[in-house]
């Protein structure tokens, strides 16, 4: 059912709320929310994008707008006696200047996030890479969402006592406000291993055997189990939790909410159990509804003429004001609440004091992570290989080491596209928020050095056995397809964000490019009808030559462009992949270990390298930048 839309391809109003510099949304045909007895709004992998997307029409709404939106839907639920719960499944930090640009990081975002009343919230892996950020969760987010933050398999060494304690309660049982639906909820994280040593992630396998879990799932006085977590919905972790609960609750509905792989997806486990994953970066607000639930403590029957059995419905909302107004039945005057406006103002003030709009340069065209193939001249990786890395490392290579070098980076180090137009302080964090530096091994025989990338990209015959089947250093969006333990055949490729050709429907109508999701329930999940965008996988790693010329026609062969091969090179890499680089070298007969490595361009990160290049090459100070 598609709403007719009258303002064709017109920009939808002027600045209505959002951030002042956000682009207005474009009117588009919409599917309505399948409202039900119990409704959920789900966010995941926000990565600091509380200000919304300033360069994309489709995702311009901010956290303040989300606060207003939730208020209107709560009012609707209260008016008709249904229920609404809000869920967030972690990775709220890292990936946007609003979080990353402050010192300490997150100075503003903790206080902004807490303005939304989230009913079920948990940690992602990003909250755990650094001691500081997990302690931020423990000291601030957990108390701010007191009783709603759950940590079923996550402990922390208390900064006060040094004692190992659960980060938050393991589970909770509660009744919904209007229907009195009795819910048992768990908040998980996948089997993550690269956390700082002040936290302990217990494997899901161990956790489901724990006595407290086994006791909890045997509770008969519940109407619904909600398992939410920073876990891909097609993962061995959720599969195991599903099987474990089903083995003792053969008939109780189970609703899963997941995240981590940055995709829109919906999985049907059985007739009474489904899972929703709601994308990334505040592009998507996931909507889920369940009707036909029993309610032990029922106050109001829903719907009044209830006859049908249990049913589940999902919708992926594009996070812009056109969608949010439509789904809440409000207009630009009635939509923003005072509370929502306050939150938007607060985000604006934080952005201003962090100088996130400060322009480093002007991007002459877009550069894409997955929207064009690797090696395309608009691929962000090709740009890094051919321009940024050789240019920036050549300068320091000459002064520091006066050597030829091969530099290898993992593609997962790049998180987001670059759009034509201003390249700001904020952009640097969107593209690469990571604080990993560069390191290197000196005097590596070229014969070996030139084969390292090939191994990291699974091009070598014996590689899987030494690297592990699941070595994945590529962006999370494409990892999703590889960890689908239950349905390995089908990839659930979703597109990245906007841009690309419009589709003309005749009668002057056209669709803007955007998400065209296919999931277990079909292809009608997206609220906005879009023209599709292509998605191309990229390799785990890319490499650039510094101080000499080398090409690689395909991933397995290095082609020298100079007359002679260098005898040896410095092998430079992003710190994050050191263990794999050393493993690859060992496999190639080069017995290096940690003590043979040293920092390279100390103090630099991929972020500063890109920023310096942009300042030198795209600087158009004073000129306009469309
Ligand atoms: C860690 O947190 C402390 C206290 O908030 C702060 O002083 C410090 O700068 C933070 N460190 C980093 C690396 O953000
Ligand atoms: C959030 O947590 C911080 C630190 O414990 C506290 O100062 C603040 O008052 C809390 N805010 C709310 C709304 O609970
Ligand atoms: C974590 O590692 C640091 C140094 O790397 C060490 O001093 C500390 O004792 C370790 N903490 C725990 C809880 O193991
Ligand atoms: C909004 O901010 C104003 C000014 O700071 C404050 O007086 C008011 O209480 C806030 N309202 C809400 C609903 O947060
Ligand atoms: C990319 O290549 C196409 C043709 O191969 C060319 O027309 C275009 O100008 C190139 N774009 C850039 C940014 O180099
Ligand atoms: C690499 O090739 C470029 C031209 O494509 C040439 O100007 C440069 O001298 C070459 N560099 C080396 C180190 O051979
Ligand atoms: C890669 O290039 C080499 C040499 O140019 C060639 O022998 C090989 O077949 C190519 N591999 C693929 C997969 O195209
Ligand atoms: C690293 O290798 C050197 C020899 O190259 C050896 O002396 C040293 O003990 C090794 N260190 C580790 C941590 O294995």
XYZ file of C-alpha atoms and ligand atoms in Angstrom:
738
model
C 0.000 0.000 0.000
C 1.695 3.133 -1.184
C 0.564 6.573 -0.198
C -0.053 8.895 -3.096
C 2.338 11.736 -3.080
C 1.533 14.973 -4.743
C 4.668 17.025 -4.516
C 6.687 15.145 -7.077
C 10.417 15.306 -6.735
C 9.966 18.529 -4.867
C 12.064 19.415 -1.911
C 9.955 19.022 1.151
C 9.651 22.381 2.842
C 12.484 24.421 4.228
C 14.305 23.994 7.510
C 11.781 22.429 9.880
C 13.926 21.122 12.658
C 16.952 18.824 12.184
C 20.312 20.543 12.118
C 20.265 23.950 10.408
C 22.663 22.874 7.659
C 20.931 19.538 6.915
C 19.455 19.117 3.455
C 15.651 18.996 3.376
C 14.065 15.632 2.538
C 12.630 14.820 -0.860
C 8.973 13.813 -1.024
C 8.599 10.154 -1.958
C 5.976 7.413 -2.050
C 5.755 5.782 1.388
C 4.483 2.571 2.926
C 2.648 3.085 6.216
C 3.734 1.679 9.546
C 1.988 -1.645 10.262
C 0.960 -0.561 13.756
C -0.060 -3.321 16.168
C -0.651 -4.372 19.746
C 3.010 -4.069 20.770
C 5.254 -1.763 18.726
C 8.997 -1.140 18.766
C 11.333 1.537 17.430
C 14.847 0.201 16.980
C 18.148 1.972 16.429
C 21.546 0.325 16.122
C 25.128 1.169 15.195
C 24.459 4.893 15.469
C 28.229 5.524 15.746
C 27.757 9.067 16.962
C 25.511 10.258 14.090
C 23.111 11.964 16.491
C 23.138 15.046 14.261
C 21.821 13.087 11.267
C 23.343 13.186 7.788
C 23.978 16.742 6.690
C 24.857 15.907 3.079
C 22.050 13.458 2.308
C 18.391 14.357 1.854
C 17.194 10.915 2.891
C 18.728 10.850 6.386
C 18.660 14.455 7.567
C 16.666 14.026 10.789
C 18.568 14.215 14.076
C 18.247 12.727 17.572
C 15.980 15.608 18.605
C 13.588 14.688 15.797
C 13.688 11.096 16.994
C 12.750 12.318 20.487
C 9.746 14.180 19.012
C 8.792 11.199 16.847
C 8.836 8.769 19.774
C 6.675 11.155 21.806
C 3.979 11.228 19.113
C 3.972 7.459 18.742
C 3.774 7.066 22.522
C 0.747 9.375 22.503
C -0.846 7.246 19.806
C -0.206 4.064 21.779
C -1.634 5.592 24.948
C -4.703 6.888 23.129
C -5.648 3.479 21.746
C -4.269 1.237 24.456
C -1.428 -0.342 22.526
C 2.232 -0.231 23.583
C 5.491 1.188 22.276
C 9.027 0.262 23.363
C 12.340 1.744 22.197
C 15.416 -0.428 21.685
C 19.058 0.402 20.934
C 21.555 -2.364 20.264
C 24.899 -0.633 20.732
C 27.837 0.859 18.858
C 26.570 4.304 19.761
C 30.115 5.680 19.663
C 32.986 6.163 17.188
C 32.366 7.291 13.632
C 31.228 10.892 13.855
C 32.903 14.097 14.970
C 30.175 14.664 17.533
C 31.631 11.754 19.509
C 35.225 11.558 18.287
C 36.300 15.186 18.043
C 35.971 16.046 21.735
C 38.626 15.473 24.368
C 37.784 13.307 26.181
C 35.768 11.634 23.450
C 32.026 11.565 23.969
C 31.987 14.690 26.117
C 28.685 15.741 24.510
C 27.124 12.546 23.200
C 26.407 10.700 26.458
C 24.173 13.569 27.583
C 22.430 13.792 24.212
C 21.727 10.060 23.929
C 20.128 9.928 27.369
C 17.447 12.444 26.293
C 15.648 9.614 24.493
C 13.737 7.236 26.744
C 15.149 3.939 25.566
C 13.513 0.911 27.169
C 16.095 -1.715 26.217
C 19.726 -0.803 25.618
C 23.053 -2.650 25.536
C 26.714 -2.274 24.599
C 28.332 -2.893 21.219
C 31.938 -3.850 20.542
C 32.919 -0.226 19.919
C 32.082 0.721 23.497
C 34.671 -1.873 24.579
C 37.798 -1.267 22.478
C 39.065 1.313 24.955
C 39.034 1.309 28.730
C 37.778 4.883 28.709
C 34.697 4.175 26.669
C 33.550 1.082 28.557
C 34.052 2.988 31.805
C 31.908 5.746 30.272
C 29.167 3.155 29.801
C 29.555 1.908 33.360
C 29.660 5.335 34.986
C 27.183 7.205 32.840
C 25.062 5.300 30.309
C 24.180 2.408 32.614
C 22.935 4.711 35.433
C 21.279 7.060 32.920
C 19.228 4.137 31.579
C 18.943 2.547 34.959
C 17.068 -0.750 34.808
C 16.916 -0.650 30.994
C 20.583 -1.299 30.221
C 21.236 -5.046 30.154
C 24.491 -6.993 29.912
C 23.724 -10.706 29.700
C 27.290 -11.697 28.798
C 29.444 -8.680 29.625
C 31.442 -7.870 32.771
C 33.710 -4.995 33.738
C 36.458 -4.494 36.313
C 34.861 -1.770 38.393
C 36.986 1.392 38.202
C 36.223 1.996 41.880
C 36.754 -1.417 43.448
C 38.708 -3.340 40.813
C 36.203 -6.151 41.213
C 34.842 -7.995 38.165
C 31.104 -7.217 38.049
C 28.342 -7.417 35.427
C 28.359 -4.142 33.427
C 24.601 -4.000 34.015
C 21.861 -6.441 35.101
C 21.840 -9.709 33.114
C 18.133 -9.641 32.246
C 14.857 -8.174 33.294
C 11.208 -8.965 33.441
C 8.613 -6.250 33.085
C 5.050 -5.513 32.025
C 4.152 -3.132 29.221
C 2.361 0.023 30.248
C -1.019 -0.341 28.530
C -1.474 -3.978 27.568
C 0.295 -5.440 30.563
C 2.248 -7.813 28.308
C 4.765 -9.707 30.433
C 8.196 -9.525 28.812
C 11.415 -11.327 29.662
C 14.379 -9.466 28.108
C 18.074 -10.266 27.563
C 20.798 -7.933 26.216
C 23.738 -9.661 24.494
C 26.938 -8.915 22.624
C 28.413 -11.321 20.068
C 31.529 -13.372 20.960
C 33.814 -10.332 20.741
C 37.502 -10.815 21.586
C 39.333 -7.552 20.863
C 38.065 -5.622 23.869
C 40.410 -3.820 26.256
C 41.301 -5.968 29.224
C 39.060 -4.070 31.675
C 35.985 -5.832 30.292
C 35.217 -9.531 29.901
C 32.869 -10.804 27.203
C 31.497 -14.211 28.134
C 30.823 -16.384 25.117
C 27.209 -16.954 24.243
C 27.847 -20.686 24.425
C 28.933 -20.413 28.067
C 26.230 -17.904 28.922
C 23.283 -19.997 27.769
C 24.529 -22.791 30.027
C 24.738 -20.521 33.068
C 22.346 -21.320 35.853
C 20.819 -17.845 35.980
C 20.001 -18.055 32.246
C 18.609 -21.568 32.463
C 16.436 -20.502 35.395
C 15.271 -17.308 33.723
C 14.099 -18.968 30.513
C 11.999 -21.487 32.448
C 9.696 -18.740 33.682
C 6.136 -19.711 32.649
C 4.554 -16.380 33.526
C 5.626 -14.497 30.449
C 3.951 -13.516 27.184
C 7.030 -12.657 25.127
C 10.801 -13.066 25.231
C 12.807 -10.155 23.789
C 16.431 -10.915 22.974
C 18.209 -7.764 21.861
C 21.903 -7.469 21.285
C 24.870 -6.256 19.360
C 24.749 -9.453 17.361
C 24.087 -10.103 13.663
C 20.643 -11.631 13.264
C 22.060 -14.389 11.036
C 24.767 -15.488 13.442
C 25.705 -18.589 15.341
C 25.184 -16.597 18.572
C 21.519 -15.747 17.947
C 20.903 -19.226 16.517
C 22.131 -20.769 19.726
C 20.093 -18.439 21.925
C 17.016 -19.173 19.817
C 17.499 -22.945 20.063
C 18.183 -22.797 23.782
C 15.067 -20.783 24.581
C 12.886 -22.785 22.165
C 13.949 -26.002 23.809
C 12.212 -24.959 27.022
C 9.589 -22.489 25.722
C 8.186 -24.362 22.743
C 5.337 -21.942 22.155
C 6.313 -18.543 23.588
C 6.859 -15.772 21.021
C 10.497 -14.627 20.815
C 11.435 -11.295 19.274
C 15.108 -10.639 18.430
C 16.720 -7.251 17.712
C 20.255 -7.270 16.333
C 22.985 -5.128 14.877
C 26.709 -4.991 14.162
C 26.651 -5.735 10.422
C 25.101 -2.358 9.524
C 22.364 -3.770 7.332
C 18.599 -3.726 7.156
C 17.461 -7.283 7.598
C 14.633 -9.410 8.956
C 14.809 -13.092 9.707
C 12.023 -15.539 10.451
C 13.131 -18.247 12.895
C 9.736 -19.896 13.168
C 6.062 -18.897 13.161
C 6.465 -17.316 16.578
C 9.985 -15.972 16.420
C 11.547 -13.303 14.216
C 14.532 -10.942 14.231
C 15.010 -7.363 13.059
C 18.245 -5.529 12.255
C 17.983 -1.795 11.580
C 20.980 -0.621 9.572
C 23.505 1.952 10.712
C 24.475 5.589 11.314
C 20.957 6.898 12.053
C 19.974 6.220 8.443
C 17.292 3.837 9.628
C 14.759 3.711 12.421
C 13.545 0.138 12.523
C 9.865 -0.402 13.262
C 8.480 -3.723 14.477
C 5.009 -4.682 15.598
C 3.519 -7.807 17.117
C -0.212 -8.460 17.448
C -2.096 -11.349 18.978
C 0.107 -11.647 22.071
C -1.470 -12.921 25.220
C -1.187 -10.543 28.104
C -1.239 -12.075 31.517
C -1.931 -8.744 33.064
C -4.142 -7.415 30.291
C -5.808 -4.129 30.976
C -7.188 -3.373 27.530
C -7.948 -5.883 24.795
C -6.241 -5.079 21.503
C -7.578 -4.672 18.995
C -11.071 -4.507 20.362
C -12.311 -6.999 17.751
C -9.334 -9.285 18.121
C -9.683 -12.541 16.274
C -6.501 -13.169 14.329
C -3.581 -15.158 15.725
C -0.053 -14.004 16.346
C 1.434 -11.778 13.642
C 4.706 -9.892 13.158
C 5.402 -6.907 10.861
C 8.457 -4.829 10.135
C 9.266 -1.542 8.444
C 12.578 0.271 7.868
C 12.038 4.012 8.208
C 14.343 6.373 6.298
C 15.347 8.849 8.988
C 14.134 12.119 7.468
C 11.358 14.549 8.346
C 9.158 13.632 5.387
C 8.919 10.072 6.713
C 8.732 11.052 10.383
C 5.944 13.592 9.788
C 3.979 11.108 7.733
C 4.239 8.239 10.212
C 3.334 10.434 13.170
C 0.517 12.235 11.349
C 2.100 15.617 12.081
C 3.239 18.542 9.976
C 6.172 20.874 10.290
C 4.367 22.965 12.910
C 2.977 20.182 15.044
C 5.898 17.742 14.771
C 8.744 19.192 16.847
C 8.129 18.944 20.584
C 9.806 21.345 22.982
C 11.954 18.499 24.246
C 12.950 17.480 20.712
C 13.847 21.056 19.788
C 15.981 21.330 22.907
C 17.896 18.207 21.926
C 18.431 19.471 18.360
C 19.688 22.772 19.761
C 22.040 20.947 22.061
C 23.482 18.951 19.162
C 23.923 22.156 17.195
C 25.723 23.817 20.090
C 28.028 20.810 20.491
C 28.815 20.724 16.768
C 29.585 24.403 16.878
C 31.898 24.248 19.843
C 33.714 21.290 18.248
C 33.998 23.313 15.001
C 32.779 20.314 13.011
C 31.823 22.437 10.003
C 35.357 23.778 9.629
C 36.296 23.132 6.004
C 39.585 21.406 5.148
C 38.845 21.324 1.450
C 36.256 20.788 -1.202
C 35.713 17.307 -2.681
C 35.393 17.676 -6.475
C 33.307 14.496 -6.740
C 31.963 11.679 -4.578
C 34.166 8.705 -3.598
C 32.448 5.480 -2.622
C 33.134 2.562 -0.292
C 30.831 -0.058 -1.850
C 28.850 1.763 -4.525
C 31.429 1.304 -7.277
C 33.817 -1.627 -7.750
C 37.299 -1.521 -6.250
C 39.655 -0.128 -8.956
C 36.939 2.164 -10.289
C 38.227 5.708 -10.377
C 35.458 6.787 -7.988
C 36.359 4.086 -5.427
C 37.613 5.588 -2.195
C 40.142 2.732 -2.019
C 41.546 3.437 -5.456
C 41.919 7.061 -4.425
C 43.794 6.037 -1.277
C 46.031 3.629 -3.231
C 46.872 5.928 -6.087
C 46.949 9.318 -4.435
C 46.618 9.729 -0.705
C 48.926 6.985 0.603
C 51.779 7.397 -1.924
C 51.683 11.199 -1.735
C 51.607 11.444 2.052
C 54.003 8.596 2.795
C 56.498 9.622 0.130
C 57.194 12.829 2.016
C 57.863 11.093 5.285
C 59.472 8.050 3.725
C 62.064 10.322 2.141
C 62.858 12.168 5.338
C 62.409 9.389 7.864
C 63.543 6.232 6.254
C 64.710 7.090 2.750
C 63.403 3.764 1.609
C 60.917 2.286 -0.734
C 57.820 1.029 0.988
C 54.674 -0.981 0.492
C 51.831 0.216 2.690
C 48.901 -2.076 3.451
C 45.620 -1.093 5.024
C 42.411 -2.959 5.753
C 39.374 -1.646 3.898
C 37.337 -1.797 7.116
C 39.402 1.190 8.288
C 37.210 3.287 5.992
C 33.685 3.682 7.286
C 31.867 6.023 4.970
C 31.650 7.647 1.557
C 32.922 11.119 0.671
C 30.338 13.380 -0.950
C 31.029 16.099 -3.470
C 31.220 19.385 -1.590
C 32.733 20.564 1.669
C 35.230 18.165 3.265
C 35.024 19.262 6.891
C 36.519 18.363 10.226
C 33.420 16.191 10.689
C 34.068 14.387 7.376
C 37.447 13.146 8.594
C 35.757 11.245 11.429
C 32.953 9.934 9.200
C 35.495 8.469 6.789
C 37.876 7.060 9.373
C 37.423 7.575 13.108
C 40.034 5.065 14.160
C 43.011 6.051 16.247
C 45.296 3.225 15.041
C 48.683 4.472 13.907
C 51.074 3.053 11.305
C 53.878 0.617 12.059
C 56.451 -1.054 9.845
C 59.006 -3.790 9.413
C 62.250 -2.630 7.816
C 64.128 -4.337 4.974
C 61.602 -6.966 4.022
C 62.627 -8.842 0.862
C 60.393 -7.571 -1.936
C 59.590 -11.116 -3.040
C 57.843 -11.673 0.290
C 56.445 -8.172 0.841
C 54.608 -8.171 -2.454
C 52.696 -11.316 -1.494
C 51.398 -10.226 1.890
C 48.280 -8.488 0.606
C 47.435 -11.491 -1.520
C 47.427 -13.671 1.579
C 45.338 -11.226 3.577
C 42.844 -11.217 0.733
C 42.426 -14.985 0.837
C 44.164 -15.362 -2.495
C 46.679 -17.909 -1.300
C 45.937 -21.628 -1.431
C 46.693 -22.483 2.181
C 45.649 -19.186 3.566
C 42.386 -20.122 5.230
C 44.125 -22.621 7.439
C 46.651 -20.129 8.762
C 44.484 -17.009 8.878
C 41.259 -18.650 9.949
C 38.217 -19.031 7.736
C 36.623 -15.889 8.957
C 39.422 -13.373 8.714
C 37.391 -10.344 7.762
C 38.983 -6.945 7.626
C 36.507 -5.456 5.167
C 33.636 -3.071 6.001
C 30.933 -4.605 8.246
C 28.205 -4.215 5.608
C 29.719 -6.967 3.493
C 30.617 -9.214 6.394
C 26.910 -9.880 6.886
C 26.730 -12.295 3.970
C 29.562 -14.435 5.283
C 28.222 -15.101 8.736
C 24.814 -16.316 7.707
C 24.960 -19.710 9.332
C 21.391 -20.666 8.632
C 20.918 -19.550 5.056
C 24.354 -19.287 3.516
C 23.139 -19.249 -0.058
C 21.438 -15.934 -0.197
C 23.033 -12.570 0.305
C 20.868 -9.875 1.715
C 22.449 -7.026 -0.107
C 21.038 -3.773 0.614
C 22.336 -0.720 -0.901
C 24.300 1.993 0.781
C 22.904 5.497 0.828
C 21.750 7.800 -1.948
C 23.001 8.862 -5.374
C 22.851 7.158 -8.694
C 20.214 7.407 -11.369
C 16.613 8.198 -10.567
C 13.990 5.798 -11.830
C 11.181 7.458 -13.742
C 7.820 5.836 -13.246
C 5.905 7.741 -15.917
C 3.353 10.427 -15.067
C 6.267 12.567 -14.008
C 6.908 10.399 -10.925
C 10.360 9.233 -10.105
C 12.075 7.284 -7.361
C 15.203 8.512 -5.635
C 18.028 6.008 -5.181
C 18.228 4.410 -1.756
C 17.650 1.224 0.208
C 15.793 -1.538 -1.628
C 15.896 -4.236 1.025
C 15.100 -7.891 0.465
C 14.596 -9.938 3.605
C 12.759 -13.041 4.812
C 9.402 -11.267 4.494
C 9.960 -10.008 0.958
C 10.842 -6.693 -0.603
C 8.246 -4.431 0.990
C 10.126 -3.597 4.196
C 11.436 -0.139 3.346
C 9.058 2.702 4.189
C 10.295 4.707 1.205
C 10.123 3.344 -2.334
C 13.549 3.765 -3.900
C 15.483 3.072 -7.040
C 18.230 0.547 -6.238
C 21.912 1.358 -5.708
C 24.576 -1.198 -6.578
C 26.682 -2.749 -3.857
C 30.156 -4.088 -4.628
C 32.267 -6.145 -2.278
C 35.806 -4.921 -1.723
C 38.851 -6.964 -0.688
C 40.022 -7.199 2.936
C 43.105 -5.120 2.238
C 44.540 -2.710 -0.308
C 48.130 -1.588 -0.804
C 50.118 1.269 -2.242
C 53.718 1.551 -3.397
C 55.780 4.400 -2.011
C 58.932 5.553 -3.805
C 58.517 3.150 -6.718
C 55.823 2.232 -9.210
C 53.877 -0.953 -8.973
C 50.482 -2.003 -10.125
C 48.370 -5.060 -9.563
C 46.269 -5.898 -12.553
C 44.264 -8.305 -10.475
C 44.505 -9.169 -6.816
C 46.993 -11.988 -7.197
C 49.705 -10.513 -9.380
C 51.913 -7.507 -8.743
C 53.039 -5.875 -11.944
C 56.174 -3.752 -11.805
C 55.998 -0.536 -13.717
C 59.627 0.351 -13.105
C 62.426 -1.449 -14.919
C 63.613 -3.292 -11.829
C 62.074 -4.658 -8.695
C 63.432 -3.200 -5.466
C 65.436 -5.725 -3.479
C 63.775 -4.904 -0.208
C 61.160 -2.503 1.074
C 59.757 -1.250 4.321
C 56.478 -3.005 4.919
C 54.142 -0.425 6.450
C 50.680 -1.277 7.771
C 47.913 -0.025 9.992
C 48.591 -1.101 13.564
C 45.204 -2.844 13.736
C 46.306 -5.588 11.300
C 49.788 -6.190 12.730
C 49.191 -9.740 13.919
C 47.914 -10.826 10.503
C 50.730 -9.107 8.651
C 53.304 -10.888 10.829
C 51.488 -14.165 10.344
C 51.537 -13.696 6.572
C 55.265 -12.902 6.651
C 55.932 -16.012 8.684
C 54.002 -18.074 6.182
C 56.216 -16.552 3.491
C 59.296 -17.731 5.372
C 60.135 -14.409 7.017
C 60.404 -14.916 10.757
C 59.570 -11.500 12.093
C 57.880 -10.864 15.420
C 56.645 -7.876 17.441
C 60.129 -6.796 18.363
C 60.997 -6.242 14.680
C 58.253 -3.659 14.267
C 58.353 0.051 14.982
C 56.051 3.059 14.681
C 55.991 4.765 11.288
C 55.145 8.460 10.963
C 54.539 8.493 14.690
C 51.440 10.434 15.708
C 49.789 9.975 12.314
C 46.629 7.966 11.766
C 44.716 7.257 8.572
C 42.477 10.149 9.625
C 45.323 12.676 9.821
C 46.902 11.353 6.623
C 43.667 11.861 4.698
C 43.129 15.280 6.269
C 46.617 16.455 5.340
C 46.175 15.267 1.763
C 42.814 17.038 1.459
C 44.297 20.267 2.815
C 47.109 20.117 0.283
C 45.122 18.965 -2.739
C 41.496 19.990 -2.355
C 41.957 23.263 -0.579
C 39.867 25.985 -2.118
C 39.861 28.460 0.710
C 37.711 31.432 -0.124
C 36.196 29.828 -3.191
C 32.672 28.540 -3.058
C 32.175 24.815 -2.616
C 28.895 23.481 -3.961
C 39.819 9.252 29.272
O 38.956 9.869 30.197
C 39.587 10.849 31.025
C 38.578 11.328 32.022
O 37.366 11.630 31.443
C 40.116 11.968 30.149
O 40.803 12.911 30.937
C 41.053 11.403 29.095
O 41.432 12.413 28.190
C 40.380 10.293 28.324
N 41.314 9.701 27.430
C 41.086 9.604 26.132
C 42.159 8.944 25.332
O 40.059 10.025 25.616
C 23.592 10.402 33.989
O 24.736 9.921 34.654
C 25.585 10.937 35.157
C 26.780 10.279 35.798
O 26.366 9.325 36.721
C 24.829 11.800 36.158
O 25.657 12.880 36.557
C 23.565 12.344 35.512
O 22.819 13.049 36.451
C 22.748 11.211 34.944
N 21.605 11.779 34.269
C 20.407 11.253 34.366
C 19.325 11.961 33.608
O 20.187 10.259 35.013
C 45.407 -4.828 31.682
O 46.649 -4.580 31.031
C 47.457 -3.649 31.748
C 48.703 -3.348 30.955
O 48.614 -3.729 29.643
C 47.817 -4.202 33.099
O 48.571 -3.241 33.817
C 46.541 -4.514 33.868
O 46.849 -5.141 35.073
C 45.635 -5.423 33.063
N 44.371 -5.513 33.780
C 43.760 -6.649 33.956
C 42.468 -6.583 34.695
O 44.170 -7.702 33.534
C 13.942 23.109 27.029
O 14.980 24.019 27.319
C 14.524 25.133 28.090
C 15.656 26.126 28.174
O 16.865 25.492 28.512
C 14.074 24.637 29.455
O 13.628 25.699 30.228
C 12.956 23.644 29.253
O 12.601 23.076 30.501
C 13.379 22.525 28.313
N 12.209 21.712 28.041
C 12.232 20.425 27.940
C 10.945 19.723 27.711
O 13.278 19.763 28.000
C 36.758 8.364 -14.275
O 36.880 7.706 -15.516
C 35.965 8.158 -16.496
C 36.129 7.330 -17.746
O 36.852 6.189 -17.540
C 36.226 9.617 -16.806
O 35.295 10.075 -17.721
C 36.102 10.426 -15.518
O 36.462 11.765 -15.740
C 36.996 9.855 -14.437
N 36.696 10.565 -13.181
C 37.634 10.986 -12.366
C 37.163 11.697 -11.155
O 38.809 10.777 -12.548
C 56.839 6.335 -11.329
O 56.166 6.679 -12.532
C 56.069 8.067 -12.759
C 55.308 8.291 -14.039
O 54.221 7.448 -14.135
C 57.438 8.684 -12.874
O 57.304 10.073 -13.023
C 58.238 8.379 -11.632
O 59.541 8.818 -11.775
C 58.236 6.896 -11.342
N 58.820 6.721 -10.039
C 59.829 5.916 -9.828
C 60.356 5.856 -8.427
O 60.283 5.240 -10.705
C 46.010 -12.382 -12.712
O 47.055 -11.949 -13.555
C 47.986 -12.955 -13.868
C 49.118 -12.335 -14.668
O 48.716 -11.197 -15.358
C 47.291 -14.062 -14.635
O 48.198 -15.090 -14.914
C 46.166 -14.602 -13.789
O 45.422 -15.559 -14.491
C 45.215 -13.491 -13.372
N 44.245 -14.016 -12.432
C 42.957 -13.723 -12.529
C 42.087 -14.313 -11.491
O 42.500 -12.993 -13.399
C 61.677 -12.248 18.282
O 62.697 -12.733 17.456
C 64.017 -12.588 17.974
C 64.980 -13.130 16.979
O 64.743 -12.595 15.731
C 64.154 -13.304 19.300
O 65.419 -13.042 19.856
C 63.074 -12.825 20.247
O 63.095 -13.593 21.423
C 61.708 -12.951 19.602
N 60.701 -12.359 20.483
C 59.552 -12.926 20.736
C 58.639 -12.165 21.638
O 59.239 -14.003 20.273
